[in-house]
Amino acid sequence: MKLEESKVFVNDCFSGEPASCSYACPFGLDIRFFMERVRKGRWIPAYKMFRDTVIFPVIVSRLCPQPCRNNCQRPSIGDEPLAVRDLEYACTLYALNRRPENFVIPPKTQRIAIIGAGPAGLSCALNLAQKNFHVILFEKETGWGGELRAHPDFKLFDEEIALQFSSTRVDFEFNREIGSLDELTGFDAIYVATGKNGATFDLMESRDSDLMNTSRPGVFMGGALCGVPLMESIAQGSLLARIMEAYFQTGRAARPDSDRVITDRVHFLNHSGEEKKALVTMASPDCYTEGEAKAEASRCFLCDCKICWENCEMIKWFRKMPPRLGVEVYTDSQAGSSLSKRSLIRETYSCNICGKCKSVCPVGVDIGALMQFSREDRLRTNKNIPAFHDFWIRQFDFHTSEAFFVSPSKEMKSCEYLFFPGCQLGAAEPDHVLKSYAYLQETLNAGIMVGCCGAPAYWAGDKKRLSGNVERIRSIWDSMDRPTFIFACAYCENIFRLLMPEIKQESLYTVMAKDDTIVPARLFEAAAMFDPCTARDDLSMQEGIRILAGRANVAIEELDNPNRCCGYGGHMRLANPGLYEEITKHRKDASDKPYIVYCANCREVFRQKGKECAHILDMVYEIDQGKCAPTLKSQKENALEVKKKLMKRLIGDDFIPEKHEWDSIRLIISQELQDELDRKLIIEDDLKEAIWLAERTGERFLSDDGVFQCSMVKSVLTYWVQYKELATGEYEIQSAYIHRMKFNREG
Amino acid sequence: MEQNRTWKCAKCDKELVLKKMLFSYLGHTFSHEIMRCPKCGNGLIPKELAEGRMAEVEAQLEDK
Ligand SMILES: [Zn+2]
């Protein structure tokens, strides 16, 4: 992986960049950073960063025309912009130690002549002197200041210039007018800053406005002489010092690499809902008191985009913004040995990949896509954690092999429509599939394919399984004369759109919505609509559900922030159980009304979490709401039951599920333990197999009170079972648990 | 009650003894003392260990 490959996902993110005000600032001052300090009364750090950026804080804080205020975002709610300059000035008053730092830098060999001790020349001189170049400043007047000398506040500025030059050495030659550049010999560079209408030495026409150099090597020109306004003239000094450094090193004037290009990406955020705050007025006419300044700075929104953070528990949980995630995906991919530490594995597998971030981001940054990219890379390079996805990969394998079934409608060879209910719908409730298929068969003569779209393989980053599944579906689709797929699950729809865009799509719910003979049962008087994350872009599906719910005469409440993942997405539950609990709780609490859902996964999650909810198909077919979430065991049985009934109905054959030697074992499991096993994703069949194995090999432990314990390694997990034998082939399970480590008894 | 149980290896009919066992996960290997059969070497991992300390170590290694 190359850094660019992971950064491309987050390049557009502007989180952490200077705010809109800074884009307007001639100095590019990080005003947000400044305000953060001022509001806390931290005058010294505020002053220091201000001084480092503008060189002459008192001059700038008195004379800057404040273009930043035009880019302040507070007026978006009707307030006045921040009094930026007054706060800068306050900072020069309340920072106790304003003495410039002594720069301990080895002296440079180059000598630079500067012509003109106005703002441009002074700024350049000071910037170069701070880098320990030898600077000689020639001025025809009796002192420094240039155009500022005529200003009523010149006394103040005079003191400021003296203060700022007090820790560095610059040789000033006043009363010295330069008539020709030939007078200046022995200099490595010359800066002509002779002010408005000053001497140009016939170089003006050859001046490059970007690099400030002229046709004469080593001679630069800038400031009011070139029509540059006062603040920009001061700002030029710092840039020119760096251009000259590049010139000394390479013989060519060039912008330094590190130069932050202030782009015009001015991003205005939405501040509606923020409290209005009036401009803080000054008690004394001249400047803010410390208290007033802190209050005024507190009006700053500290504009920084955090929209994804506010909408995503995962980003909040790890406190990492997109630019950092983009870099860490790359650095993790480079961490090879066990010595170098990876930092992002938990984040990568904690993402719901639900697309919420992308949908709220002003520039469409998709962290899910970045995490998916990382998951695929990790699997390919064996840096994945198999245990995070093993359970669902086994489910995927089951649904695409033993439970897989496809057939056109009775006595047909091909079909115009093929119902693809998805793996979870029938596993949760066989009638959802059987009854809705009966309807589609009757109305559209549709066929049916019971399988899996591949979401578990997709989330695991398992491209091999995913593409195998896609190839198979595609070739069946082709052999059936390319039917339109009818989906009951928005995730299947999304996966198909992504991987098999050539297959035409339709949603079961839009089909049903068009048929006004379908009147769902009114299971609730009022309910909140829980639109799944995956239906975010499918407005017709969303509308279809509302039409159906409307026919049932249910009063629908819309959620404030819809289309957030219920928690199921990305199969992140095992990678981050704590975050999973938090997300599911937030979703459950998003409304106190029961939910209408139309995703089998949402239904499963809410039922497990005890949230009253009904799938729209529960309403259409009046399925008993008293039933709790199906156990893992019944999910598998349900899927096989669906296949059995379909096979009988469409082909007339009897389906015979795979047989295992442990099938005849009977387990007694208390409800409490069953709930625990479901939470831990432990399937009853695996316990039977473990016991069968232990009974056959004799490898088990026995306690003094007659309890057996055995273990079995299966795939990436080790299963442990404690059981009592009640009769031959009948066992009462006392506990069962798993771990991911393997142990080696030879060791 | 569970902590007080004494276990024996049902296959070898031997009382278990505390002995080092090698563990491995994600390419890392380390040893830890657990109750094992002195004859066949089979080890018993109690629930508290599997869901406590072992789960912690698993998470640490996953984050490495
Ligand atoms: Zn033994």
PDB file of C-alpha atoms in Angstrom, chain A residues 378-565:
ATOM      1  CA  ARG A 378      -5.267  -6.629   6.135  1.00  0.00           C
ATOM      2  CA  LEU A 379      -6.868  -9.865   5.000  1.00  0.00           C
ATOM      3  CA  ARG A 380      -4.708  -9.984   1.900  1.00  0.00           C
ATOM      4  CA  THR A 381      -1.533  -9.486   3.952  1.00  0.00           C
ATOM      5  CA  ASN A 382      -2.612 -11.711   6.871  1.00  0.00           C
ATOM      6  CA  LYS A 383      -2.899  -8.789   9.264  1.00  0.00           C
ATOM      7  CA  ASN A 384      -6.556  -9.421   9.999  1.00  0.00           C
ATOM      8  CA  ILE A 385      -8.040 -10.898  13.183  1.00  0.00           C
ATOM      9  CA  PRO A 386      -9.928 -14.006  11.985  1.00  0.00           C
ATOM     10  CA  ALA A 387     -11.915 -14.337  15.227  1.00  0.00           C
ATOM     11  CA  PHE A 388     -13.684 -11.007  14.619  1.00  0.00           C
ATOM     12  CA  HIS A 389     -15.544 -12.347  11.589  1.00  0.00           C
ATOM     13  CA  ASP A 390     -15.358 -16.121  11.843  1.00  0.00           C
ATOM     14  CA  PHE A 391     -18.900 -16.501  13.155  1.00  0.00           C
ATOM     15  CA  TRP A 392     -20.461 -14.639  10.235  1.00  0.00           C
ATOM     16  CA  ILE A 393     -18.162 -16.193   7.667  1.00  0.00           C
ATOM     17  CA  ARG A 394     -19.443 -19.568   8.832  1.00  0.00           C
ATOM     18  CA  GLN A 395     -22.996 -18.241   8.464  1.00  0.00           C
ATOM     19  CA  PHE A 396     -22.155 -16.990   4.984  1.00  0.00           C
ATOM     20  CA  ASP A 397     -20.755 -20.397   4.052  1.00  0.00           C
ATOM     21  CA  PHE A 398     -23.924 -22.059   5.365  1.00  0.00           C
ATOM     22  CA  HIS A 399     -26.282 -19.734   3.520  1.00  0.00           C
ATOM     23  CA  THR A 400     -24.363 -20.062   0.250  1.00  0.00           C
ATOM     24  CA  SER A 401     -24.089 -23.847   0.421  1.00  0.00           C
ATOM     25  CA  GLU A 402     -26.427 -25.987   2.485  1.00  0.00           C
ATOM     26  CA  ALA A 403     -29.201 -23.402   2.775  1.00  0.00           C
ATOM     27  CA  PHE A 404     -28.822 -22.102  -0.783  1.00  0.00           C
ATOM     28  CA  PHE A 405     -31.764 -22.609  -3.087  1.00  0.00           C
ATOM     29  CA  VAL A 406     -32.768 -21.204  -6.442  1.00  0.00           C
ATOM     30  CA  SER A 407     -35.671 -21.964  -8.737  1.00  0.00           C
ATOM     31  CA  PRO A 408     -37.870 -20.220 -11.252  1.00  0.00           C
ATOM     32  CA  SER A 409     -41.568 -20.319 -10.625  1.00  0.00           C
ATOM     33  CA  LYS A 410     -43.246 -23.702 -10.937  1.00  0.00           C
ATOM     34  CA  GLU A 411     -42.729 -25.408 -14.307  1.00  0.00           C
ATOM     35  CA  MET A 412     -40.817 -22.462 -15.724  1.00  0.00           C
ATOM     36  CA  LYS A 413     -37.231 -22.361 -16.959  1.00  0.00           C
ATOM     37  CA  SER A 414     -36.569 -18.677 -16.610  1.00  0.00           C
ATOM     38  CA  CYS A 415     -38.303 -15.720 -15.067  1.00  0.00           C
ATOM     39  CA  GLU A 416     -38.762 -12.018 -15.415  1.00  0.00           C
ATOM     40  CA  TYR A 417     -38.465 -11.439 -11.667  1.00  0.00           C
ATOM     41  CA  LEU A 418     -36.360 -13.249  -9.095  1.00  0.00           C
ATOM     42  CA  PHE A 419     -37.054 -12.709  -5.407  1.00  0.00           C
ATOM     43  CA  PHE A 420     -33.848 -12.412  -3.342  1.00  0.00           C
ATOM     44  CA  PRO A 421     -34.990 -12.258   0.284  1.00  0.00           C
ATOM     45  CA  GLY A 422     -31.460 -12.305   1.727  1.00  0.00           C
ATOM     46  CA  CYS A 423     -30.067 -14.696   4.311  1.00  0.00           C
ATOM     47  CA  GLN A 424     -31.376 -13.032   7.473  1.00  0.00           C
ATOM     48  CA  LEU A 425     -35.040 -12.608   6.621  1.00  0.00           C
ATOM     49  CA  GLY A 426     -35.934 -16.293   6.528  1.00  0.00           C
ATOM     50  CA  ALA A 427     -33.578 -17.107   9.387  1.00  0.00           C
ATOM     51  CA  ALA A 428     -35.459 -14.630  11.551  1.00  0.00           C
ATOM     52  CA  GLU A 429     -38.935 -15.620  10.399  1.00  0.00           C
ATOM     53  CA  PRO A 430     -39.628 -18.257   7.696  1.00  0.00           C
ATOM     54  CA  ASP A 431     -43.054 -16.762   6.900  1.00  0.00           C
ATOM     55  CA  HIS A 432     -41.439 -13.483   5.877  1.00  0.00           C
ATOM     56  CA  VAL A 433     -39.904 -15.334   2.962  1.00  0.00           C
ATOM     57  CA  LEU A 434     -42.525 -17.986   2.301  1.00  0.00           C
ATOM     58  CA  LYS A 435     -45.544 -15.682   2.332  1.00  0.00           C
ATOM     59  CA  SER A 436     -43.962 -12.795   0.462  1.00  0.00           C
ATOM     60  CA  TYR A 437     -42.660 -15.222  -2.131  1.00  0.00           C
ATOM     61  CA  ALA A 438     -46.105 -16.747  -2.523  1.00  0.00           C
ATOM     62  CA  TYR A 439     -47.375 -13.234  -3.198  1.00  0.00           C
ATOM     63  CA  LEU A 440     -44.654 -12.447  -5.764  1.00  0.00           C
ATOM     64  CA  GLN A 441     -45.102 -15.806  -7.433  1.00  0.00           C
ATOM     65  CA  GLU A 442     -48.820 -15.191  -7.775  1.00  0.00           C
ATOM     66  CA  THR A 443     -48.622 -11.588  -8.962  1.00  0.00           C
ATOM     67  CA  LEU A 444     -45.388 -11.577 -10.991  1.00  0.00           C
ATOM     68  CA  ASN A 445     -44.716 -15.272 -11.562  1.00  0.00           C
ATOM     69  CA  ALA A 446     -41.393 -14.586  -9.889  1.00  0.00           C
ATOM     70  CA  GLY A 447     -38.715 -17.167  -9.146  1.00  0.00           C
ATOM     71  CA  ILE A 448     -36.696 -17.194  -5.943  1.00  0.00           C
ATOM     72  CA  MET A 449     -33.061 -17.332  -4.891  1.00  0.00           C
ATOM     73  CA  VAL A 450     -32.349 -17.975  -1.239  1.00  0.00           C
ATOM     74  CA  GLY A 451     -28.726 -17.190  -0.547  1.00  0.00           C
ATOM     75  CA  CYS A 452     -26.529 -14.440   0.745  1.00  0.00           C
ATOM     76  CA  CYS A 453     -25.565 -11.232  -1.022  1.00  0.00           C
ATOM     77  CA  GLY A 454     -22.074 -11.514   0.448  1.00  0.00           C
ATOM     78  CA  ALA A 455     -22.200  -8.782   3.083  1.00  0.00           C
ATOM     79  CA  PRO A 456     -20.399 -10.934   5.718  1.00  0.00           C
ATOM     80  CA  ALA A 457     -17.550 -11.623   3.296  1.00  0.00           C
ATOM     81  CA  TYR A 458     -17.495  -7.981   2.273  1.00  0.00           C
ATOM     82  CA  TRP A 459     -17.230  -6.797   5.882  1.00  0.00           C
ATOM     83  CA  ALA A 460     -14.518  -9.331   6.610  1.00  0.00           C
ATOM     84  CA  GLY A 461     -12.546  -7.980   3.658  1.00  0.00           C
ATOM     85  CA  ASP A 462     -12.728 -11.466   2.140  1.00  0.00           C
ATOM     86  CA  LYS A 463     -12.613 -10.714  -1.564  1.00  0.00           C
ATOM     87  CA  LYS A 464     -12.192 -14.323  -2.570  1.00  0.00           C
ATOM     88  CA  ARG A 465     -15.432 -15.486  -0.950  1.00  0.00           C
ATOM     89  CA  LEU A 466     -17.173 -12.369  -2.179  1.00  0.00           C
ATOM     90  CA  SER A 467     -16.208 -12.743  -5.826  1.00  0.00           C
ATOM     91  CA  GLY A 468     -16.980 -16.478  -5.787  1.00  0.00           C
ATOM     92  CA  ASN A 469     -20.492 -15.673  -4.635  1.00  0.00           C
ATOM     93  CA  VAL A 470     -20.874 -12.903  -7.198  1.00  0.00           C
ATOM     94  CA  GLU A 471     -19.755 -15.148 -10.067  1.00  0.00           C
ATOM     95  CA  ARG A 472     -22.242 -17.801  -9.084  1.00  0.00           C
ATOM     96  CA  ILE A 473     -25.170 -15.383  -8.762  1.00  0.00           C
ATOM     97  CA  ARG A 474     -24.288 -13.728 -12.017  1.00  0.00           C
ATOM     98  CA  SER A 475     -24.126 -16.975 -13.966  1.00  0.00           C
ATOM     99  CA  ILE A 476     -27.471 -18.144 -12.545  1.00  0.00           C
ATOM    100  CA  TRP A 477     -28.981 -14.757 -13.388  1.00  0.00           C
ATOM    101  CA  ASP A 478     -27.653 -15.104 -16.905  1.00  0.00           C
ATOM    102  CA  SER A 479     -29.011 -18.634 -17.308  1.00  0.00           C
ATOM    103  CA  MET A 480     -32.460 -17.478 -16.130  1.00  0.00           C
ATOM    104  CA  ASP A 481     -32.718 -14.815 -18.839  1.00  0.00           C
ATOM    105  CA  ARG A 482     -31.523 -11.972 -16.646  1.00  0.00           C
ATOM    106  CA  PRO A 483     -34.487 -11.421 -14.328  1.00  0.00           C
ATOM    107  CA  THR A 484     -34.992  -8.273 -12.280  1.00  0.00           C
ATOM    108  CA  PHE A 485     -34.061  -8.994  -8.664  1.00  0.00           C
ATOM    109  CA  ILE A 486     -36.616  -8.134  -6.009  1.00  0.00           C
ATOM    110  CA  PHE A 487     -34.970  -7.417  -2.666  1.00  0.00           C
ATOM    111  CA  ALA A 488     -36.361  -7.446   0.840  1.00  0.00           C
ATOM    112  CA  CYS A 489     -33.182  -6.098   2.390  1.00  0.00           C
ATOM    113  CA  ALA A 490     -31.523  -2.819   1.526  1.00  0.00           C
ATOM    114  CA  TYR A 491     -28.076  -4.205   2.260  1.00  0.00           C
ATOM    115  CA  CYS A 492     -28.434  -6.862  -0.434  1.00  0.00           C
ATOM    116  CA  GLU A 493     -29.524  -4.071  -2.760  1.00  0.00           C
ATOM    117  CA  ASN A 494     -26.404  -2.076  -1.960  1.00  0.00           C
ATOM    118  CA  ILE A 495     -24.045  -5.007  -2.411  1.00  0.00           C
ATOM    119  CA  PHE A 496     -25.675  -5.870  -5.731  1.00  0.00           C
ATOM    120  CA  ARG A 497     -25.506  -2.262  -6.895  1.00  0.00           C
ATOM    121  CA  LEU A 498     -21.821  -2.199  -5.992  1.00  0.00           C
ATOM    122  CA  LEU A 499     -20.756  -5.549  -7.419  1.00  0.00           C
ATOM    123  CA  MET A 500     -23.423  -6.466  -9.967  1.00  0.00           C
ATOM    124  CA  PRO A 501     -24.688  -3.135 -11.271  1.00  0.00           C
ATOM    125  CA  GLU A 502     -25.914  -4.774 -14.456  1.00  0.00           C
ATOM    126  CA  ILE A 503     -28.672  -6.588 -12.542  1.00  0.00           C
ATOM    127  CA  LYS A 504     -31.917  -4.613 -12.456  1.00  0.00           C
ATOM    128  CA  GLN A 505     -33.340  -4.013  -8.991  1.00  0.00           C
ATOM    129  CA  GLU A 506     -36.721  -3.651  -7.400  1.00  0.00           C
ATOM    130  CA  SER A 507     -37.744  -3.578  -3.761  1.00  0.00           C
ATOM    131  CA  LEU A 508     -40.369  -5.892  -2.305  1.00  0.00           C
ATOM    132  CA  TYR A 509     -41.827  -2.957  -0.401  1.00  0.00           C
ATOM    133  CA  THR A 510     -42.302  -0.722  -3.435  1.00  0.00           C
ATOM    134  CA  VAL A 511     -44.039  -3.642  -5.166  1.00  0.00           C
ATOM    135  CA  MET A 512     -46.329  -4.080  -2.165  1.00  0.00           C
ATOM    136  CA  ALA A 513     -46.925  -0.356  -1.842  1.00  0.00           C
ATOM    137  CA  LYS A 514     -48.353  -0.282  -5.354  1.00  0.00           C
ATOM    138  CA  ASP A 515     -50.932  -2.922  -4.428  1.00  0.00           C
ATOM    139  CA  ASP A 516     -53.634  -1.360  -2.295  1.00  0.00           C
ATOM    140  CA  THR A 517     -55.160  -4.728  -1.461  1.00  0.00           C
ATOM    141  CA  ILE A 518     -52.221  -5.179   0.930  1.00  0.00           C
ATOM    142  CA  VAL A 519     -53.282  -3.656   4.218  1.00  0.00           C
ATOM    143  CA  PRO A 520     -50.824  -4.389   7.029  1.00  0.00           C
ATOM    144  CA  ALA A 521     -52.104  -5.025  10.545  1.00  0.00           C
ATOM    145  CA  ARG A 522     -52.160  -2.084  12.904  1.00  0.00           C
ATOM    146  CA  LEU A 523     -49.778  -3.531  15.461  1.00  0.00           C
ATOM    147  CA  PHE A 524     -49.170  -0.079  17.013  1.00  0.00           C
ATOM    148  CA  GLU A 525     -51.258   3.057  17.227  1.00  0.00           C
ATOM    149  CA  ALA A 526     -48.111   5.108  16.846  1.00  0.00           C
ATOM    150  CA  ALA A 527     -44.566   4.125  15.982  1.00  0.00           C
ATOM    151  CA  ALA A 528     -41.274   5.666  14.982  1.00  0.00           C
ATOM    152  CA  MET A 529     -39.890   4.767  11.573  1.00  0.00           C
ATOM    153  CA  PHE A 530     -36.433   3.278  11.864  1.00  0.00           C
ATOM    154  CA  ASP A 531     -34.999   3.546   8.361  1.00  0.00           C
ATOM    155  CA  PRO A 532     -31.914   1.373   8.014  1.00  0.00           C
ATOM    156  CA  CYS A 533     -28.607   2.929   7.075  1.00  0.00           C
ATOM    157  CA  THR A 534     -28.607   0.995   3.835  1.00  0.00           C
ATOM    158  CA  ALA A 535     -31.898   2.500   2.629  1.00  0.00           C
ATOM    159  CA  ARG A 536     -30.485   6.025   2.901  1.00  0.00           C
ATOM    160  CA  ASP A 537     -30.320   6.531  -0.842  1.00  0.00           C
ATOM    161  CA  ASP A 538     -33.357   4.424  -1.738  1.00  0.00           C
ATOM    162  CA  LEU A 539     -36.090   6.982  -1.401  1.00  0.00           C
ATOM    163  CA  SER A 540     -38.685   4.863  -3.184  1.00  0.00           C
ATOM    164  CA  MET A 541     -38.146   2.046  -0.677  1.00  0.00           C
ATOM    165  CA  GLN A 542     -38.518   4.535   2.192  1.00  0.00           C
ATOM    166  CA  GLU A 543     -41.678   5.867   0.633  1.00  0.00           C
ATOM    167  CA  GLY A 544     -43.066   2.383   0.004  1.00  0.00           C
ATOM    168  CA  ILE A 545     -42.720   1.518   3.684  1.00  0.00           C
ATOM    169  CA  ARG A 546     -44.508   4.706   4.691  1.00  0.00           C
ATOM    170  CA  ILE A 547     -47.350   3.966   2.302  1.00  0.00           C
ATOM    171  CA  LEU A 548     -47.709   0.474   3.803  1.00  0.00           C
ATOM    172  CA  ALA A 549     -47.528   1.748   7.384  1.00  0.00           C
ATOM    173  CA  GLY A 550     -50.001   4.474   6.466  1.00  0.00           C
ATOM    174  CA  ARG A 551     -52.475   1.876   5.219  1.00  0.00           C
ATOM    175  CA  ALA A 552     -52.214   0.218   8.616  1.00  0.00           C
ATOM    176  CA  ASN A 553     -53.234   3.565  10.063  1.00  0.00           C
ATOM    177  CA  VAL A 554     -50.167   3.805  12.285  1.00  0.00           C
ATOM    178  CA  ALA A 555     -49.209   7.353  13.291  1.00  0.00           C
ATOM    179  CA  ILE A 556     -45.613   7.659  12.125  1.00  0.00           C
ATOM    180  CA  GLU A 557     -43.000   9.608  14.023  1.00  0.00           C
ATOM    181  CA  GLU A 558     -39.860  10.502  12.064  1.00  0.00           C
ATOM    182  CA  LEU A 559     -36.518  10.255  13.864  1.00  0.00           C
ATOM    183  CA  ASP A 560     -34.418  13.404  14.214  1.00  0.00           C
ATOM    184  CA  ASN A 561     -31.353  11.758  12.763  1.00  0.00           C
ATOM    185  CA  PRO A 562     -32.493   8.860  10.574  1.00  0.00           C
ATOM    186  CA  ASN A 563     -30.584   6.202   8.636  1.00  0.00           C
ATOM    187  CA  ARG A 564     -28.054   5.501  11.347  1.00  0.00           C
ATOM    188  CA  CYS A 565     -26.853   1.932  11.645  1.00  0.00           C
TER     189      CYS A 565
END
